Amino acid sequence: DRFAGSITKNIIAYARRFEGYFDTLMFGVISQVGPILFGLIVLAFLSPILSITLAVMTGIVVLLVRPLIRRRSSLVKNREDKHAEMSGHVSDVIGNIATVKAFGSEARELAVHEMHTKEYAKRAYASWHYHNMRIDMLISPFYVGVNVLALAIIMSTGIDASTKANLFLAFNY
């Protein structure tokens, strides 16, 4: 029950997602691990409690976000499946336009395309809305909370004002 165009679209989408995954892994995750470890080590020398706080709060956020990311992944899969159906239908109609015209099925194909487009738009909105309203709304208060907690820890230490300012800037970075 697959259109020829949807199979082609799925192959291209898989390659694009594979490339996106490794780009994210290499440029988004691995490139951040070194600076994070360096920052934790520097913070540990200046204020061990600050370093521990950062590590614990980061762990809490990761644990809270993981189930939401799994749910979003299923929404993204649904969106991509609907996109494959929509693009496969378009590809097949264009490839068989002579047959569509011969049977006078332009209106029917247009209605089917409109149905696929509306379904894709509904699924795309659901995945985007879920990310913005669930994941980002969960992370934002923790970001502010970590900064407030860091400021409270820094202000409670008995160090000079310039070191406190440097610590706060380093912690926010």
Short mmCIF file of the C-alpha atoms (twelve columns), coordinates in Angstrom:
data_MODEL
# 
_entry.id   MODEL 
# 
loop_
_atom_site.group_PDB 
_atom_site.id 
_atom_site.type_symbol 
_atom_site.label_atom_id 
_atom_site.label_alt_id 
_atom_site.label_comp_id 
_atom_site.label_asym_id 
_atom_site.label_seq_id 
_atom_site.Cartn_x 
_atom_site.Cartn_y 
_atom_site.Cartn_z 
_atom_site.pdbx_PDB_model_num 
ATOM 1   C CA . ASP A 1   0.000   0.000  0.000   1 
ATOM 2   C CA . ARG A 2   2.937   2.306  -0.683  1 
ATOM 3   C CA . PHE A 3   3.261   4.734  -3.532  1 
ATOM 4   C CA . ALA A 4   6.500   4.602  -5.501  1 
ATOM 5   C CA . GLY A 5   7.145   8.239  -4.622  1 
ATOM 6   C CA . SER A 6   6.707   7.603  -0.892  1 
ATOM 7   C CA . ILE A 7   9.325   4.843  -0.946  1 
ATOM 8   C CA . THR A 8   11.785  7.207  -2.631  1 
ATOM 9   C CA . LYS A 9   10.888  9.965  -0.165  1 
ATOM 10  C CA . ASN A 10  11.422  7.573  2.782   1 
ATOM 11  C CA . ILE A 11  14.873  6.598  1.526   1 
ATOM 12  C CA . ILE A 12  15.887  10.242 1.116   1 
ATOM 13  C CA . ALA A 13  14.344  11.175 4.489   1 
ATOM 14  C CA . TYR A 14  16.221  8.324  6.201   1 
ATOM 15  C CA . ALA A 15  19.518  9.518  4.738   1 
ATOM 16  C CA . ARG A 16  18.736  13.105 5.789   1 
ATOM 17  C CA . ARG A 17  17.818  12.015 9.350   1 
ATOM 18  C CA . PHE A 18  20.959  9.853  9.551   1 
ATOM 19  C CA . GLU A 19  23.091  12.801 8.497   1 
ATOM 20  C CA . GLY A 20  21.225  15.090 10.905  1 
ATOM 21  C CA . TYR A 21  21.729  12.628 13.752  1 
ATOM 22  C CA . PHE A 22  25.486  12.465 13.262  1 
ATOM 23  C CA . ASP A 23  25.739  16.225 12.722  1 
ATOM 24  C CA . THR A 24  23.907  16.747 16.013  1 
ATOM 25  C CA . LEU A 25  26.043  14.144 17.739  1 
ATOM 26  C CA . MET A 26  29.344  15.533 16.482  1 
ATOM 27  C CA . PHE A 27  28.665  19.271 16.484  1 
ATOM 28  C CA . GLY A 28  26.026  19.508 19.191  1 
ATOM 29  C CA . VAL A 29  26.950  16.902 21.767  1 
ATOM 30  C CA . ILE A 30  30.606  15.886 21.452  1 
ATOM 31  C CA . SER A 31  31.758  19.446 20.791  1 
ATOM 32  C CA . GLN A 32  30.060  20.460 24.057  1 
ATOM 33  C CA . VAL A 33  31.426  17.661 26.249  1 
ATOM 34  C CA . GLY A 34  34.997  19.028 26.335  1 
ATOM 35  C CA . PRO A 35  34.038  22.560 27.380  1 
ATOM 36  C CA . ILE A 36  31.541  21.216 29.927  1 
ATOM 37  C CA . LEU A 37  34.136  18.958 31.526  1 
ATOM 38  C CA . PHE A 38  36.685  21.771 31.486  1 
ATOM 39  C CA . GLY A 39  34.156  24.132 33.058  1 
ATOM 40  C CA . LEU A 40  33.236  21.609 35.744  1 
ATOM 41  C CA . ILE A 41  36.908  21.078 36.619  1 
ATOM 42  C CA . VAL A 42  37.594  24.822 36.811  1 
ATOM 43  C CA . LEU A 43  34.445  25.375 38.886  1 
ATOM 44  C CA . ALA A 44  35.418  22.473 41.150  1 
ATOM 45  C CA . PHE A 45  38.711  24.193 41.972  1 
ATOM 46  C CA . LEU A 46  36.979  27.493 42.697  1 
ATOM 47  C CA . SER A 47  33.836  26.154 44.368  1 
ATOM 48  C CA . PRO A 48  33.186  22.397 44.558  1 
ATOM 49  C CA . ILE A 49  29.591  22.922 45.644  1 
ATOM 50  C CA . LEU A 50  28.973  24.991 42.505  1 
ATOM 51  C CA . SER A 51  30.331  22.227 40.301  1 
ATOM 52  C CA . ILE A 52  28.229  19.586 42.069  1 
ATOM 53  C CA . THR A 53  25.122  21.772 41.808  1 
ATOM 54  C CA . LEU A 54  25.595  22.196 38.076  1 
ATOM 55  C CA . ALA A 55  26.085  18.455 37.536  1 
ATOM 56  C CA . VAL A 56  23.074  17.503 39.680  1 
ATOM 57  C CA . MET A 57  20.737  20.042 38.082  1 
ATOM 58  C CA . THR A 58  21.835  18.972 34.596  1 
ATOM 59  C CA . GLY A 59  21.155  15.348 35.523  1 
ATOM 60  C CA . ILE A 60  17.688  16.245 36.830  1 
ATOM 61  C CA . VAL A 61  16.812  18.075 33.617  1 
ATOM 62  C CA . VAL A 62  18.018  15.151 31.489  1 
ATOM 63  C CA . LEU A 63  15.925  12.698 33.511  1 
ATOM 64  C CA . LEU A 64  12.825  14.888 33.237  1 
ATOM 65  C CA . VAL A 65  13.195  15.577 29.523  1 
ATOM 66  C CA . ARG A 66  13.933  12.015 28.350  1 
ATOM 67  C CA . PRO A 67  10.296  10.784 28.390  1 
ATOM 68  C CA . LEU A 68  9.179   13.967 26.631  1 
ATOM 69  C CA . ILE A 69  11.781  13.482 23.919  1 
ATOM 70  C CA . ARG A 70  10.582  9.903  23.392  1 
ATOM 71  C CA . ARG A 71  7.006   11.152 22.964  1 
ATOM 72  C CA . ARG A 72  8.160   13.870 20.585  1 
ATOM 73  C CA . SER A 73  10.070  11.266 18.564  1 
ATOM 74  C CA . SER A 74  6.833   9.349  17.975  1 
ATOM 75  C CA . LEU A 75  5.104   12.585 16.925  1 
ATOM 76  C CA . VAL A 76  7.955   13.329 14.513  1 
ATOM 77  C CA . LYS A 77  7.694   9.811  13.085  1 
ATOM 78  C CA . ASN A 78  3.963   10.316 12.525  1 
ATOM 79  C CA . ARG A 79  4.692   13.656 10.834  1 
ATOM 80  C CA . GLU A 80  7.307   12.092 8.557   1 
ATOM 81  C CA . ASP A 81  4.969   9.218  7.664   1 
ATOM 82  C CA . LYS A 82  2.266   11.673 6.618   1 
ATOM 83  C CA . HIS A 83  4.819   13.671 4.651   1 
ATOM 84  C CA . ALA A 84  5.850   10.489 2.851   1 
ATOM 85  C CA . GLU A 85  2.219   9.759  1.953   1 
ATOM 86  C CA . MET A 86  1.674   13.303 0.721   1 
ATOM 87  C CA . SER A 87  4.845   13.490 -1.366  1 
ATOM 88  C CA . GLY A 88  4.340   9.940  -2.662  1 
ATOM 89  C CA . HIS A 89  0.858   10.812 -3.843  1 
ATOM 90  C CA . VAL A 90  2.107   13.957 -5.582  1 
ATOM 91  C CA . SER A 91  4.916   12.017 -7.239  1 
ATOM 92  C CA . ASP A 92  2.564   9.313  -8.464  1 
ATOM 93  C CA . VAL A 93  0.009   11.796 -9.793  1 
ATOM 94  C CA . ILE A 94  2.675   13.742 -11.657 1 
ATOM 95  C CA . GLY A 95  4.155   10.505 -13.005 1 
ATOM 96  C CA . ASN A 96  0.748   9.322  -14.172 1 
ATOM 97  C CA . ILE A 97  -0.774  12.643 -15.192 1 
ATOM 98  C CA . ALA A 98  -1.826  11.288 -18.592 1 
ATOM 99  C CA . THR A 99  -3.920  8.582  -16.915 1 
ATOM 100 C CA . VAL A 100 -5.427  11.065 -14.455 1 
ATOM 101 C CA . LYS A 101 -6.451  13.332 -17.334 1 
ATOM 102 C CA . ALA A 102 -7.712  10.416 -19.435 1 
ATOM 103 C CA . PHE A 103 -10.134 9.379  -16.685 1 
ATOM 104 C CA . GLY A 104 -11.015 12.976 -15.750 1 
ATOM 105 C CA . SER A 105 -9.834  12.412 -12.166 1 
ATOM 106 C CA . GLU A 106 -8.285  15.825 -11.581 1 
ATOM 107 C CA . ALA A 107 -10.884 16.816 -8.976  1 
ATOM 108 C CA . ARG A 108 -10.540 13.514 -7.135  1 
ATOM 109 C CA . GLU A 109 -6.741  13.714 -7.073  1 
ATOM 110 C CA . LEU A 110 -6.948  17.318 -5.894  1 
ATOM 111 C CA . ALA A 111 -9.279  16.276 -3.046  1 
ATOM 112 C CA . VAL A 112 -6.948  13.416 -2.074  1 
ATOM 113 C CA . HIS A 113 -3.986  15.795 -2.118  1 
ATOM 114 C CA . GLU A 114 -5.868  18.299 0.035   1 
ATOM 115 C CA . MET A 115 -6.654  15.507 2.523   1 
ATOM 116 C CA . HIS A 116 -2.970  14.457 2.659   1 
ATOM 117 C CA . THR A 117 -1.835  18.074 3.053   1 
ATOM 118 C CA . LYS A 118 -4.264  18.767 5.901   1 
ATOM 119 C CA . GLU A 119 -3.243  15.568 7.687   1 
ATOM 120 C CA . TYR A 120 0.441   16.387 7.295   1 
ATOM 121 C CA . ALA A 121 -0.093  19.939 8.546   1 
ATOM 122 C CA . LYS A 122 -1.990  18.600 11.572  1 
ATOM 123 C CA . ARG A 123 0.814   16.173 12.429  1 
ATOM 124 C CA . ALA A 124 3.531   18.786 11.833  1 
ATOM 125 C CA . TYR A 125 1.775   21.269 14.107  1 
ATOM 126 C CA . ALA A 126 1.403   18.595 16.799  1 
ATOM 127 C CA . SER A 127 5.128   17.776 16.811  1 
ATOM 128 C CA . TRP A 128 6.224   21.412 16.758  1 
ATOM 129 C CA . HIS A 129 3.687   22.446 19.392  1 
ATOM 130 C CA . TYR A 130 4.708   19.562 21.656  1 
ATOM 131 C CA . HIS A 131 8.351   20.606 21.536  1 
ATOM 132 C CA . ASN A 132 7.636   24.274 22.225  1 
ATOM 133 C CA . MET A 133 4.947   23.820 24.855  1 
ATOM 134 C CA . ARG A 134 6.284   20.778 26.694  1 
ATOM 135 C CA . ILE A 135 10.046  20.450 26.341  1 
ATOM 136 C CA . ASP A 136 10.996  24.132 26.155  1 
ATOM 137 C CA . MET A 137 8.503   25.034 28.892  1 
ATOM 138 C CA . LEU A 138 10.039  22.369 31.161  1 
ATOM 139 C CA . ILE A 139 13.645  23.376 30.529  1 
ATOM 140 C CA . SER A 140 13.200  27.169 30.853  1 
ATOM 141 C CA . PRO A 141 12.320  27.256 34.585  1 
ATOM 142 C CA . PHE A 142 15.237  24.935 35.344  1 
ATOM 143 C CA . TYR A 143 17.582  27.233 33.436  1 
ATOM 144 C CA . VAL A 144 16.441  30.182 35.536  1 
ATOM 145 C CA . GLY A 145 16.480  28.076 38.719  1 
ATOM 146 C CA . VAL A 146 20.036  26.921 38.146  1 
ATOM 147 C CA . ASN A 147 21.179  30.500 37.601  1 
ATOM 148 C CA . VAL A 148 19.429  31.694 40.767  1 
ATOM 149 C CA . LEU A 149 20.835  28.775 42.748  1 
ATOM 150 C CA . ALA A 150 24.337  29.484 41.404  1 
ATOM 151 C CA . LEU A 151 24.037  33.146 42.306  1 
ATOM 152 C CA . ALA A 152 22.927  32.234 45.848  1 
ATOM 153 C CA . ILE A 153 25.865  29.824 46.245  1 
ATOM 154 C CA . ILE A 154 28.334  32.348 44.854  1 
ATOM 155 C CA . MET A 155 27.040  35.157 47.068  1 
ATOM 156 C CA . SER A 156 27.251  32.947 50.162  1 
ATOM 157 C CA . THR A 157 30.949  32.223 49.647  1 
ATOM 158 C CA . GLY A 158 33.532  34.407 51.350  1 
ATOM 159 C CA . ILE A 159 35.430  35.526 48.269  1 
ATOM 160 C CA . ASP A 160 36.059  38.954 46.783  1 
ATOM 161 C CA . ALA A 161 33.557  40.659 44.452  1 
ATOM 162 C CA . SER A 162 35.568  40.271 41.235  1 
ATOM 163 C CA . THR A 163 35.957  36.506 41.765  1 
ATOM 164 C CA . LYS A 164 32.218  36.277 42.480  1 
ATOM 165 C CA . ALA A 165 31.498  38.066 39.181  1 
ATOM 166 C CA . ASN A 166 33.885  35.773 37.296  1 
ATOM 167 C CA . LEU A 167 32.324  32.703 38.880  1 
ATOM 168 C CA . PHE A 168 28.822  33.819 38.003  1 
ATOM 169 C CA . LEU A 169 29.833  34.515 34.389  1 
ATOM 170 C CA . ALA A 170 31.624  31.156 34.138  1 
ATOM 171 C CA . PHE A 171 28.624  29.328 35.593  1 
ATOM 172 C CA . ASN A 172 26.250  30.985 33.117  1 
ATOM 173 C CA . TYR A 173 28.487  30.148 30.185  1 
# 
